[in-house]
Coordinates of C-alpha atoms in Angstrom, one line a residue:
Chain E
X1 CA 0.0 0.0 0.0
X2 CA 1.1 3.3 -0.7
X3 CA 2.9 5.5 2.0
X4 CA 0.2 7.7 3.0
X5 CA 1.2 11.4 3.5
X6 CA 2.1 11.8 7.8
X7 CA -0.6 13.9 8.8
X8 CA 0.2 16.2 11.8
X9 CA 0.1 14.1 15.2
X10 CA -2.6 16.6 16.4
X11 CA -5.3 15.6 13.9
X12 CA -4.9 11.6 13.7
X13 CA -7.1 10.1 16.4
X14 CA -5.9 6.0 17.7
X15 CA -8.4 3.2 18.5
X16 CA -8.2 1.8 21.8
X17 CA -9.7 -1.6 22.7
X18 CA -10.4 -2.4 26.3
X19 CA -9.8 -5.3 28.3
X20 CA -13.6 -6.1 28.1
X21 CA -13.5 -5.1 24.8
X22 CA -15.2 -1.8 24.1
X23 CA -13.5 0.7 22.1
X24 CA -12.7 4.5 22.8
X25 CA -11.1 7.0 20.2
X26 CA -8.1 9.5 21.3
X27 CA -6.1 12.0 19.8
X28 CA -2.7 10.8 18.7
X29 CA -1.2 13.4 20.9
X30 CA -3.2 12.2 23.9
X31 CA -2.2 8.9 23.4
X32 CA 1.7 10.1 23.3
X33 CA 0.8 11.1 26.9
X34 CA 0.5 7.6 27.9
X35 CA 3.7 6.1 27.6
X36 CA 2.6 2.4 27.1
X37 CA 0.0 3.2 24.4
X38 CA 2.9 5.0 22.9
X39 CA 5.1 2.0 23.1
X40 CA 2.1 -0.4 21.3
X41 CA 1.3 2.4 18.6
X42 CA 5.3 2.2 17.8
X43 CA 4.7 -1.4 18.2
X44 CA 2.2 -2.2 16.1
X45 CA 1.2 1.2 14.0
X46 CA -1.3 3.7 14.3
X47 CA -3.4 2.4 12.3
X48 CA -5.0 -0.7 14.0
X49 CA -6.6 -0.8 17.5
X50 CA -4.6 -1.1 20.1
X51 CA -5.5 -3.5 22.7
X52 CA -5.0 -2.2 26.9
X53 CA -5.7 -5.9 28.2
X54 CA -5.7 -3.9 31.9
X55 CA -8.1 -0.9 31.4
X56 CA -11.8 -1.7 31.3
X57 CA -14.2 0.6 29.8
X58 CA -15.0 2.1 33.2
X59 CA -12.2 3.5 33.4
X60 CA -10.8 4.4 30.3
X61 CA -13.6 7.1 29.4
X62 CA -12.0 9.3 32.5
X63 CA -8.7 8.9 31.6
X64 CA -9.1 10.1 28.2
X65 CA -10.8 13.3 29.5
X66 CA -8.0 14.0 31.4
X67 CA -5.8 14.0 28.6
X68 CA -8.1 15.6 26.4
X69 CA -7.6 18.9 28.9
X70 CA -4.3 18.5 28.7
X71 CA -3.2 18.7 25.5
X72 CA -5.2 22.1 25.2
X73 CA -3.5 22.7 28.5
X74 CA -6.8 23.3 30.5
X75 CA -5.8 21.7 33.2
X76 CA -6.7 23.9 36.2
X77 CA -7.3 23.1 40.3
X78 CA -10.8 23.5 39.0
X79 CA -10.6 21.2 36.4
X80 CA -8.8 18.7 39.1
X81 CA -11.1 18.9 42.0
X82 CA -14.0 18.7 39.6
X83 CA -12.5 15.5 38.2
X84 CA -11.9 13.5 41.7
X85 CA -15.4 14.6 43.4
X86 CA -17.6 12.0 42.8
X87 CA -14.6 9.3 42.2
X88 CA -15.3 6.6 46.0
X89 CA -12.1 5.2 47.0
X90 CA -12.1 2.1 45.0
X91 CA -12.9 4.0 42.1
X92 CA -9.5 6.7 42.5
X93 CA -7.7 3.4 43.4
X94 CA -8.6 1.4 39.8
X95 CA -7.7 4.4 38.0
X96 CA -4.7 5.0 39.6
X97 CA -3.9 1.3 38.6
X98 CA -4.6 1.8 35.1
X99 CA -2.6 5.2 35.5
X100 CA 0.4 3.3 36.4
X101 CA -0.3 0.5 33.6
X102 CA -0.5 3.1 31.0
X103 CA 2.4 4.8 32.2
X104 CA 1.0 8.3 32.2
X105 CA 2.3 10.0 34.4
X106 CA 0.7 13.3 35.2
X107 CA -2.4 11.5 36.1
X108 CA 0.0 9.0 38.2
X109 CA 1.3 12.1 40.4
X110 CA -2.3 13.4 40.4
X111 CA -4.1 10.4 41.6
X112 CA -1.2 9.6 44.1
X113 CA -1.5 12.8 45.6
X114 CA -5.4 12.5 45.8
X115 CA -5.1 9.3 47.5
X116 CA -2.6 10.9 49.9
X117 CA -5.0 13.7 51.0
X118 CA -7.5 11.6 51.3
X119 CA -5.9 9.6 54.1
X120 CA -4.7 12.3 56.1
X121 CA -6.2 13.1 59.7
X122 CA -7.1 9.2 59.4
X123 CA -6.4 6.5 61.8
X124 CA -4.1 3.7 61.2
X125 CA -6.8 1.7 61.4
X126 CA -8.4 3.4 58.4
X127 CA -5.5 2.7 56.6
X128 CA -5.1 -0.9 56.8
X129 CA -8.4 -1.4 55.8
X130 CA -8.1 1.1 52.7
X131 CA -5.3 -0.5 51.4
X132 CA -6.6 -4.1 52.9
X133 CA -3.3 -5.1 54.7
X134 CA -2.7 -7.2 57.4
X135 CA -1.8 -6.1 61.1
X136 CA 1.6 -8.1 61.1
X137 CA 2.2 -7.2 65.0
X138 CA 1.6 -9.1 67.8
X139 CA -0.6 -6.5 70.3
X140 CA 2.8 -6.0 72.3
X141 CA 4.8 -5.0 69.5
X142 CA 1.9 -2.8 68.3
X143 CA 1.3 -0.8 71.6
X144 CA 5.2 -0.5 71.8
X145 CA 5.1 1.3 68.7
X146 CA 2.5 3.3 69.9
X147 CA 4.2 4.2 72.8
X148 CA 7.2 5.5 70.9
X149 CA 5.4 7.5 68.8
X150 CA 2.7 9.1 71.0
X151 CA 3.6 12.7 70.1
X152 CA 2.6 11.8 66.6
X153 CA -0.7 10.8 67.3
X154 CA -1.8 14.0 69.1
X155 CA -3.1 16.7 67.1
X156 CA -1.5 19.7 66.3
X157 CA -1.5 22.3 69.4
X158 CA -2.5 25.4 68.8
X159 CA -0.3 28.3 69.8
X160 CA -1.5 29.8 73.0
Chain W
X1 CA -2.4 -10.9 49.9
X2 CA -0.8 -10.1 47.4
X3 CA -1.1 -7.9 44.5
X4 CA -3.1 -8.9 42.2
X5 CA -3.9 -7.9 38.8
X6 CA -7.0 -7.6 37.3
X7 CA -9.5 -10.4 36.3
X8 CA -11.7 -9.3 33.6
X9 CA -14.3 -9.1 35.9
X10 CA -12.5 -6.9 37.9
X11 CA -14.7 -3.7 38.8
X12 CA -16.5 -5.7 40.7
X13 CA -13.7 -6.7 43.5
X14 CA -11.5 -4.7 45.2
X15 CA -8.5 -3.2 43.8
X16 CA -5.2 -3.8 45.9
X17 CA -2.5 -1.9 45.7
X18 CA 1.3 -3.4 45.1
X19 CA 3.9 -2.4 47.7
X20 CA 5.6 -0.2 45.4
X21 CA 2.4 2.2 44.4
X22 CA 2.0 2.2 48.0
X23 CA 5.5 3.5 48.3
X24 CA 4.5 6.4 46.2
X25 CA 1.1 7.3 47.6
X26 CA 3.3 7.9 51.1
X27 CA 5.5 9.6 49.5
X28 CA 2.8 12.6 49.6
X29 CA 1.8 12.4 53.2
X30 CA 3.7 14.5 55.9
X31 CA 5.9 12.9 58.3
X32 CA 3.6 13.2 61.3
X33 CA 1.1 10.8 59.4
X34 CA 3.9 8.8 58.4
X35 CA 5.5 8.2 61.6
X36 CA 2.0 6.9 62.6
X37 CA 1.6 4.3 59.5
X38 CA 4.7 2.7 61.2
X39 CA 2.2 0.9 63.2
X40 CA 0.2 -0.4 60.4
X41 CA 2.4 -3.3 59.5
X42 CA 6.1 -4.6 59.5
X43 CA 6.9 -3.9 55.7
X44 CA 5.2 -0.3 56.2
X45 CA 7.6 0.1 59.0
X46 CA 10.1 -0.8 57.4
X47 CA 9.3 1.3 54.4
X48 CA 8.9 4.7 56.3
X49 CA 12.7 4.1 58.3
X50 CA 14.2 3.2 55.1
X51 CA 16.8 5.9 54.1
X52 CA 15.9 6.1 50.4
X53 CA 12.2 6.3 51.1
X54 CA 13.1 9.4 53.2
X55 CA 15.2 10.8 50.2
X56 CA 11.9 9.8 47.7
X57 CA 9.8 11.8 49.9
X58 CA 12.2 14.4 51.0
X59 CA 11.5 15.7 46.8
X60 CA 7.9 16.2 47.8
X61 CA 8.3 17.8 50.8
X62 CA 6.7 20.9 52.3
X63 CA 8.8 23.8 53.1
X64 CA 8.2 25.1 57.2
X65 CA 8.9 28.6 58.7
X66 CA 10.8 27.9 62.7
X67 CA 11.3 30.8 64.7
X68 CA 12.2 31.5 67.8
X69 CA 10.2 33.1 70.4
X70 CA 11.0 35.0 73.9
X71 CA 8.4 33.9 76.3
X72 CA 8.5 36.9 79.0
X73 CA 7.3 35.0 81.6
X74 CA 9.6 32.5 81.3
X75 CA 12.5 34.4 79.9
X76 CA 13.1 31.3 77.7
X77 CA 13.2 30.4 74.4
X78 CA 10.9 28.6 72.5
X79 CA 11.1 27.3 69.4
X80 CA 7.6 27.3 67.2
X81 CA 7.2 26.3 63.3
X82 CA 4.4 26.3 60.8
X83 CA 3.4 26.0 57.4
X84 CA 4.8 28.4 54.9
X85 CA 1.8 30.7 54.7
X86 CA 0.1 30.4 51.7
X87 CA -0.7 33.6 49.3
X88 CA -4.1 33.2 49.6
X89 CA -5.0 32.7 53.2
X90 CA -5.9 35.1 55.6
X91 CA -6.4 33.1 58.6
X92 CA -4.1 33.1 61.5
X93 CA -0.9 31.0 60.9
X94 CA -0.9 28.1 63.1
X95 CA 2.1 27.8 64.7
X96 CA 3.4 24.3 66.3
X97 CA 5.5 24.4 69.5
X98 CA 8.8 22.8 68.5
X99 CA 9.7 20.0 71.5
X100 CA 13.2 20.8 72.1
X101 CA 15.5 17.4 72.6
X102 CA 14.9 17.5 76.8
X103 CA 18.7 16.7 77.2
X104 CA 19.7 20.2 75.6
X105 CA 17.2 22.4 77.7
X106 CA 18.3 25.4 79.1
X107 CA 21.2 25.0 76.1
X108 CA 19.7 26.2 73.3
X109 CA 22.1 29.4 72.0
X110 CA 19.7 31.1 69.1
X111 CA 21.8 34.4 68.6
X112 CA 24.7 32.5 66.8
X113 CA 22.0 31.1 64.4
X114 CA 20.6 27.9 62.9
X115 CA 21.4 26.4 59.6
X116 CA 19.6 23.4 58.1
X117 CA 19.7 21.1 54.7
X118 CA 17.1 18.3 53.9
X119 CA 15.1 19.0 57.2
X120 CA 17.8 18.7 59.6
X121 CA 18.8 22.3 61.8
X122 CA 22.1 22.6 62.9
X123 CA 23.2 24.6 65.6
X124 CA 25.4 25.3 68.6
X125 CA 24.5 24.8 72.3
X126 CA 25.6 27.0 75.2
X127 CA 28.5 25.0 76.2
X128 CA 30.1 24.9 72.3
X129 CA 28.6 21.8 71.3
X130 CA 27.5 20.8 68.0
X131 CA 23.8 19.9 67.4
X132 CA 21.8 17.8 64.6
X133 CA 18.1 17.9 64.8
X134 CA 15.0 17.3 62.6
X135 CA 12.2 17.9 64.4
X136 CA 9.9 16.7 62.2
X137 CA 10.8 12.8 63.4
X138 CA 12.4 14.1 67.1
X139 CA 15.4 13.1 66.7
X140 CA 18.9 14.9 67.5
X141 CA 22.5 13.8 68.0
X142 CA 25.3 15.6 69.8
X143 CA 28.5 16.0 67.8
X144 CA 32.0 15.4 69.7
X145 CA 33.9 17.9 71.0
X146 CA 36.1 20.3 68.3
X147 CA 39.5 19.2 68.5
X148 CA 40.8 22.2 69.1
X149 CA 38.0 23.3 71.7
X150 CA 40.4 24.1 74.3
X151 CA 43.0 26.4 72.3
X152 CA 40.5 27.9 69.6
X153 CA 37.6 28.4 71.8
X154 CA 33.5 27.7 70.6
X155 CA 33.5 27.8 66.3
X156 CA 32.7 31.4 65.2
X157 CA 31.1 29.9 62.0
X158 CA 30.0 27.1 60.8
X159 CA 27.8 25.3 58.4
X160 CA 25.9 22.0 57.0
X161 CA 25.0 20.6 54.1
X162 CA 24.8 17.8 51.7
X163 CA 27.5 16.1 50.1
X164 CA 26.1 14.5 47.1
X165 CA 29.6 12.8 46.2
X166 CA 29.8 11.1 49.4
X167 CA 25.9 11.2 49.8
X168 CA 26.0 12.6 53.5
X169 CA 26.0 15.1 55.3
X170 CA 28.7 17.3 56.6
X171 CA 28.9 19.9 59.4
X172 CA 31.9 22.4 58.9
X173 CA 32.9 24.2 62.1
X174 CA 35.6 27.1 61.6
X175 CA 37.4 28.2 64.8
X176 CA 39.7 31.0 64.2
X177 CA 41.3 30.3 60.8
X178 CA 41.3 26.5 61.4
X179 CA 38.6 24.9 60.2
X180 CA 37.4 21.1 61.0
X181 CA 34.7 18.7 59.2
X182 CA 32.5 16.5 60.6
X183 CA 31.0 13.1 58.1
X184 CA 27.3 12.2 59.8
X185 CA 27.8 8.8 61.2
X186 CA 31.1 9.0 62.5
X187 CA 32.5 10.6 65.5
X188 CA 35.2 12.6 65.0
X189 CA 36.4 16.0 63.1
X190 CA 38.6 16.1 60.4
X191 CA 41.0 19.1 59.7
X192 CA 40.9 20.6 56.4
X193 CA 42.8 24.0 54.3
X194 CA 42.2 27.1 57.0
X195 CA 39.6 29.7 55.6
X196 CA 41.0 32.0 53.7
X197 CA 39.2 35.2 55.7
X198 CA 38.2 36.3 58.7
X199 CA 35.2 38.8 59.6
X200 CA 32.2 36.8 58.4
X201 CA 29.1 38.6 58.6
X202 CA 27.0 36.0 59.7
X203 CA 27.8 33.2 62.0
X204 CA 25.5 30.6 60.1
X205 CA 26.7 29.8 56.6
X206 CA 24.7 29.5 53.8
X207 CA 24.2 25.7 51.8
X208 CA 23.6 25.9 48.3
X209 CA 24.1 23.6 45.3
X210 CA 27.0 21.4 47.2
X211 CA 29.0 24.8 48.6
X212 CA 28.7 26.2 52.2
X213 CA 28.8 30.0 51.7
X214 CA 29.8 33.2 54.2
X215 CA 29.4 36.5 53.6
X216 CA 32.7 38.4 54.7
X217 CA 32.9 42.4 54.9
X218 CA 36.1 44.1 55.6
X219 CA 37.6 47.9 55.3
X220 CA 39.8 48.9 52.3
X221 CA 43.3 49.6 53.5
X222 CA 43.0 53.1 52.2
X223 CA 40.9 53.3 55.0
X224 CA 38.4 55.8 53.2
X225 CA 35.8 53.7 55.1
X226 CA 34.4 51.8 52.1
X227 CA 34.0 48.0 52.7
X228 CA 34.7 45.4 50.5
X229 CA 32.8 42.6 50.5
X230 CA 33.3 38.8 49.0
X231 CA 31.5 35.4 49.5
X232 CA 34.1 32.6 50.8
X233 CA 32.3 29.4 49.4
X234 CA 33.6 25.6 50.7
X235 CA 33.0 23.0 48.2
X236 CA 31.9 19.9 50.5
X237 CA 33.0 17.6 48.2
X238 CA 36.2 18.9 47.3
X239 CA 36.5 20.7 50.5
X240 CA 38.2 23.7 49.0
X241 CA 37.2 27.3 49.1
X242 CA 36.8 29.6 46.4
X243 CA 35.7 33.6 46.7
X244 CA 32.5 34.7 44.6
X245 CA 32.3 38.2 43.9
X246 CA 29.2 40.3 44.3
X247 CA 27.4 43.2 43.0
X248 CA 28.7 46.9 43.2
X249 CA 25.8 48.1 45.4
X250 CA 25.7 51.1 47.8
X251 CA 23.9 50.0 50.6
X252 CA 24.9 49.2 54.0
X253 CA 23.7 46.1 55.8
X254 CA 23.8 43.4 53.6
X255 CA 23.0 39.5 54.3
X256 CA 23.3 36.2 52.7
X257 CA 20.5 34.2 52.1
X258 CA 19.2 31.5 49.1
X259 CA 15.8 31.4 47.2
X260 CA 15.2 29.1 44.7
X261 CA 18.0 27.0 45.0
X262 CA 20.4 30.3 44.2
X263 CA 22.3 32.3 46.3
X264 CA 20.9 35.9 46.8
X265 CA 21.6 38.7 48.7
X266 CA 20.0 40.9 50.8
X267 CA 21.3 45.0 50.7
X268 CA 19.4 47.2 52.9
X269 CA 19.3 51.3 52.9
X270 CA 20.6 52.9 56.3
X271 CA 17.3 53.0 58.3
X272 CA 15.8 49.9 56.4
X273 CA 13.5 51.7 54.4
X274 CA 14.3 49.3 51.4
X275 CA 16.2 46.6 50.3
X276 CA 17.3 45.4 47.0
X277 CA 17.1 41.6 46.8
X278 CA 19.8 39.7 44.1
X279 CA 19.9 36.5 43.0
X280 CA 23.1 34.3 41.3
X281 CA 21.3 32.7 38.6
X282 CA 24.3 30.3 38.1
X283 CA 26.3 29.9 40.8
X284 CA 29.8 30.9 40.7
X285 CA 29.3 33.2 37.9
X286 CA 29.7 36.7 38.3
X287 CA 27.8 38.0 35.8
X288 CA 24.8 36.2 36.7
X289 CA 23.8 38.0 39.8
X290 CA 20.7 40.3 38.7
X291 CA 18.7 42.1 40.7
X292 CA 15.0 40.4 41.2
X293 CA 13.3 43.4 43.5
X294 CA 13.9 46.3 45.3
X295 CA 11.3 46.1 48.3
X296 CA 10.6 49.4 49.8
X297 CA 8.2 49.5 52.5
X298 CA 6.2 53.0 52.7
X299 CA 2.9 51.8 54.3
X300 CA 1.3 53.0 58.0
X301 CA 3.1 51.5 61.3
X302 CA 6.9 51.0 61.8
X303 CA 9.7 51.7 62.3
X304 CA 10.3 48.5 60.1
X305 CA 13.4 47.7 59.8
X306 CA 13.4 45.4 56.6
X307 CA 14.9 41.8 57.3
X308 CA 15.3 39.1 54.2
X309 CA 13.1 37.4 52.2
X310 CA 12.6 33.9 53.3
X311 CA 10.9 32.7 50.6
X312 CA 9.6 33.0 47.0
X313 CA 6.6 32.0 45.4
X314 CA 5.4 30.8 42.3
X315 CA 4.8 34.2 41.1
X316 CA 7.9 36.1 42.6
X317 CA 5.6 37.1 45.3
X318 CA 8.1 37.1 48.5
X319 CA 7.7 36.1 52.2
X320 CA 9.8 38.7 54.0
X321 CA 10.3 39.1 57.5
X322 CA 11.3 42.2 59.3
X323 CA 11.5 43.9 62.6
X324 CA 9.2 46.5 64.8
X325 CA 11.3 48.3 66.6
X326 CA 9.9 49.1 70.0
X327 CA 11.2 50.3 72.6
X328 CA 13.6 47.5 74.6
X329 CA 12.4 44.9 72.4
X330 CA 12.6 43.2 69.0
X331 CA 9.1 42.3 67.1
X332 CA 9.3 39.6 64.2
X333 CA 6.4 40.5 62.0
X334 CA 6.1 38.4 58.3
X335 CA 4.8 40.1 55.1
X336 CA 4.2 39.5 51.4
X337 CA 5.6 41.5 48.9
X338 CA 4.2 41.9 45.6
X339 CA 6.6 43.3 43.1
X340 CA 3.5 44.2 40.4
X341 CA 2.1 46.5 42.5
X342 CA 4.9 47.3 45.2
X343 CA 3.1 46.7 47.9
X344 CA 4.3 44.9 51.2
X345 CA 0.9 43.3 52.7
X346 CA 1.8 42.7 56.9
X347 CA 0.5 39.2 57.8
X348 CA -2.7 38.8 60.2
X349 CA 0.2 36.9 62.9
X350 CA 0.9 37.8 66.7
X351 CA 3.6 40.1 67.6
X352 CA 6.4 38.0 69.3
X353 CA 9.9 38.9 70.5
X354 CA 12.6 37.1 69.2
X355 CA 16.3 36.6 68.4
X356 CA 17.2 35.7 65.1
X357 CA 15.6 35.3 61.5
X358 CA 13.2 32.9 61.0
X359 CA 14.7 30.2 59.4
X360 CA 12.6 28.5 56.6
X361 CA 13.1 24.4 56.4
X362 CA 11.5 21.3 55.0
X363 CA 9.7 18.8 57.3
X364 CA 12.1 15.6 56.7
X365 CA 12.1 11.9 57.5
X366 CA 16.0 12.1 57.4
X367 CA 18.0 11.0 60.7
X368 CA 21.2 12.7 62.0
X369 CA 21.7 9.2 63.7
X370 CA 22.3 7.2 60.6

């Protein structure tokens, strides 16, 4: 087939195929964002659909938006705060999964530190359950710990 | 369990997190919460000790303001920190009392100054000694004795910093002309070249980019009264000293400080009225120092006398502090100034008495015991 004549990245648009196999259009320069999808399009050429075994079509919507501001550079605290509101912890977690599989990495930091603020002022307890770890102290070592540390746990005194 | 990845049917269950996104979600959270999360398992324990988690999360890290306050009542000194205050807020800073290491009470020496690098303040105590402390995690060390402590007497300046060749930290204590070097982690001093000047203006050097740097001022030998001035810098790695060159400026009372990463300094007009603030764009290079502002404060209240900036903002906005002169007594007050519009905007924050400068720092996980 004839060489086609290289469009400017800005105007091509790239198939993507989820892993349950629904599929989502993005602007080349979107997709150069996305360091893996840039790696497959490489790979296996812009012109077929490439396939993102570990993004689902839940996700995969939001992350496009994203990108979408942020190649028109849009991407304001408004923008940010608009985009995490109604996201429930599981739902910031799976994205930040298929942040970190797609290798893009302003929505990595992003996500990271939205996760982070939304664990502070918690309690450790909060914490194990959020991220679903095991207590791996015996109630000795734990209280120990605790001990130690007391001045972390208190709040922060105000000035008098 | 362990991570898994997902199943097809995987919005349904509940996505865990591998160790190392873990590892970078902390990397966000301050150290108090940190030092708490110890508690939440042996590998998160781990984790949070480990010394190149603390360096990870040291690059995120939030920038504090510590000062020093007279209590009158007591007639001691306490030491209080809080958040950078942010541009937009107009609330009352909250300020955290500082728990100072119980063993050093009553030792605590703030006129000769405080420096600090990656979170942890350095400073002398009242009998000479050497002190490490980051008082984001509590922890301090006490150096060993100077070597030459009996002959030379307590270190008239000193400095600490970051050795990225060696990747530690190094305290330099200068004692008359002789000069000695302390490595974190072991316990002695090492002599090095003397310094090359005397008459420092400050007692605290100032760390930037791998170089400990003083200020020096001295008298022309014409004697016409003019004063020359030239920064002695001490490479930590190569531990030898080279003299930077500075502006031709007129003012009088000039002091060292860094923004940014550069060195700048700070030139005030006899009566503080204004200061003109320059920075070294690229360090060592004469012809890079420019001038970023000249601050002039012409607005109700004072005497001000105009201190140094202590920090810069996004925007070139600055966080200066300076002093209310009141009768038999010093009063730190903070302020923002806005080069756009010239205008120096007095923080909403309590009137306190105090010694020396605040000193900005970051809130670190890194231990002077390692």
């Amino acid at each position: 087939m004839a060489q086609e004549a290289s469009s400017s990245t800005s105007s091509k648009t790239i198939s993507l195929k989820t892993g349950d196999g629904e599929i989502f259009e993005i602007e080349a320069s979107a997709a150069k964002q996305m360091k893996t999808v840039q790696r497959l399009i490489d790979d296996l050429g812009d012109d077929i659909t490439i396939p993102l075994h570990n993004v689902f079509s839940k996700e995969l919507p939001k992350i496009i938006e994203y990108y979408k501001k942020d190649i028109t550079g849009e991407i304001t605290k408004d923008f940010e705060a608009e985009f995490v509101k109604d996201l429930n912890d599981d739902e910031v977690k799976v994205l930040f999964l298929a942040a970190n599989y797609l290798d893009a990495n302003k929505l990595f930091e992003f996500l990271s530190q939205n996760i982070a603020d939304r664990l502070e002022s918690k309690s450790v307890e909060y914490v194990r359950k959020y991220f679903g770890v095991e207590n791996d102290f015996t109630p000795e070592e734990e209280s120990k710990l605790r001990e130690e540390r007391a001045w972390s746990f208190r709040g922060i005194k105000e000035d008098e | 369990m362990e991570a898994i990845s997902e199943t097809l049917t995987s919005p349904s269950s509940l996505p865990t997190l591998p160790f190392d996104l873990i590892s970078e979600i902390l990397c966000n959270l301050p150290v108090k919460l940190l030092l708490q999360l110890q508690c939440v398992c042996k590998s998160w324990k781990s984790l949070i000790s480990d010394h190149n988690f603390a360096k990870k999360h040291l690059r995120k890290s939030t920038p504090r303001l510590m000062v020093s306050i007279i209590n009158n009542r007591h007639k001691n000194v306490s030491l209080f920190d809080s958040p950078i205050p942010s541009l937009f807020s107009t609330l009352k800073i909250q300020r955290t009392k500082l728990r100072f290491p119980n063993s050093l009470k009553n030792k605590y020496c703030s006129p000769s100054g405080v420096c600090s690098c990656d979170g942890i303040l350095c400073f002398v105590a009242d009998n000479g000694s050497f002190v490490l402390w980051n008082p984001s995690i509590r922890k301090f060390k006490i150096l060993p004795p100077l070597n030459n402590a009996p002959n030379g007497g307590p270190a008239s300046y000193f400095g600490f910093g970051y050795d990225h060749l060696t990747n530690n930290y190094k305290v330099v204590a200068v004692s008359l002309k002789e000069v000695s070097v302390y490595i974190l982690g072991t316990d002695f001093w090492r002599t090095i070249q003397d310094f090359p000047h005397s008459s420092c203006s400050e007692s605290s050097g100032v760390f930037v980019s791998g170089t400990i740097n003083w200020l020096t001022e001295y008298y022309d030998h014409d004697g016409a009264s003019s004063i020359s001035r030239v920064i002695v810098s001490l490479d930590l790695a190569k531990e030898t000293y080279q003299k930077l060159s500075l502006p031709d400026l007129n003012n009088s009372l000039w002091t060292l400080g860094v923004l940014k990463d550069c060195l700048c300094i700070c030139a005030r007009s006899w009566g503080g009225k204004f200061l003109e603030v320059w920075v070294m764009n690229e360090f060592g290079n004469k012809e890079s120092w420019a001038k970023l502002h000249t601050v002039s404060y012409t607005g109700d209240g004072g005497p001000y006398v105009i201190g140094k900036p202590l920090y810069i903002y996004e925007d070139n906005k600055l966080l200066m502090d300076f002093r209310d002169l009141e009768i038999g007594m010093v009063k730190l007050k903070l302020g923002f100034y806005d080069y756009k519009k010239d205008t120096l905007k007095i923080l909403n924050h309590q009137n306190f008495e105090c010694y020396m400068d605040p000193e900005v720092y970051v809130e670190s996980l890194i231990s002077p015991c390692f």
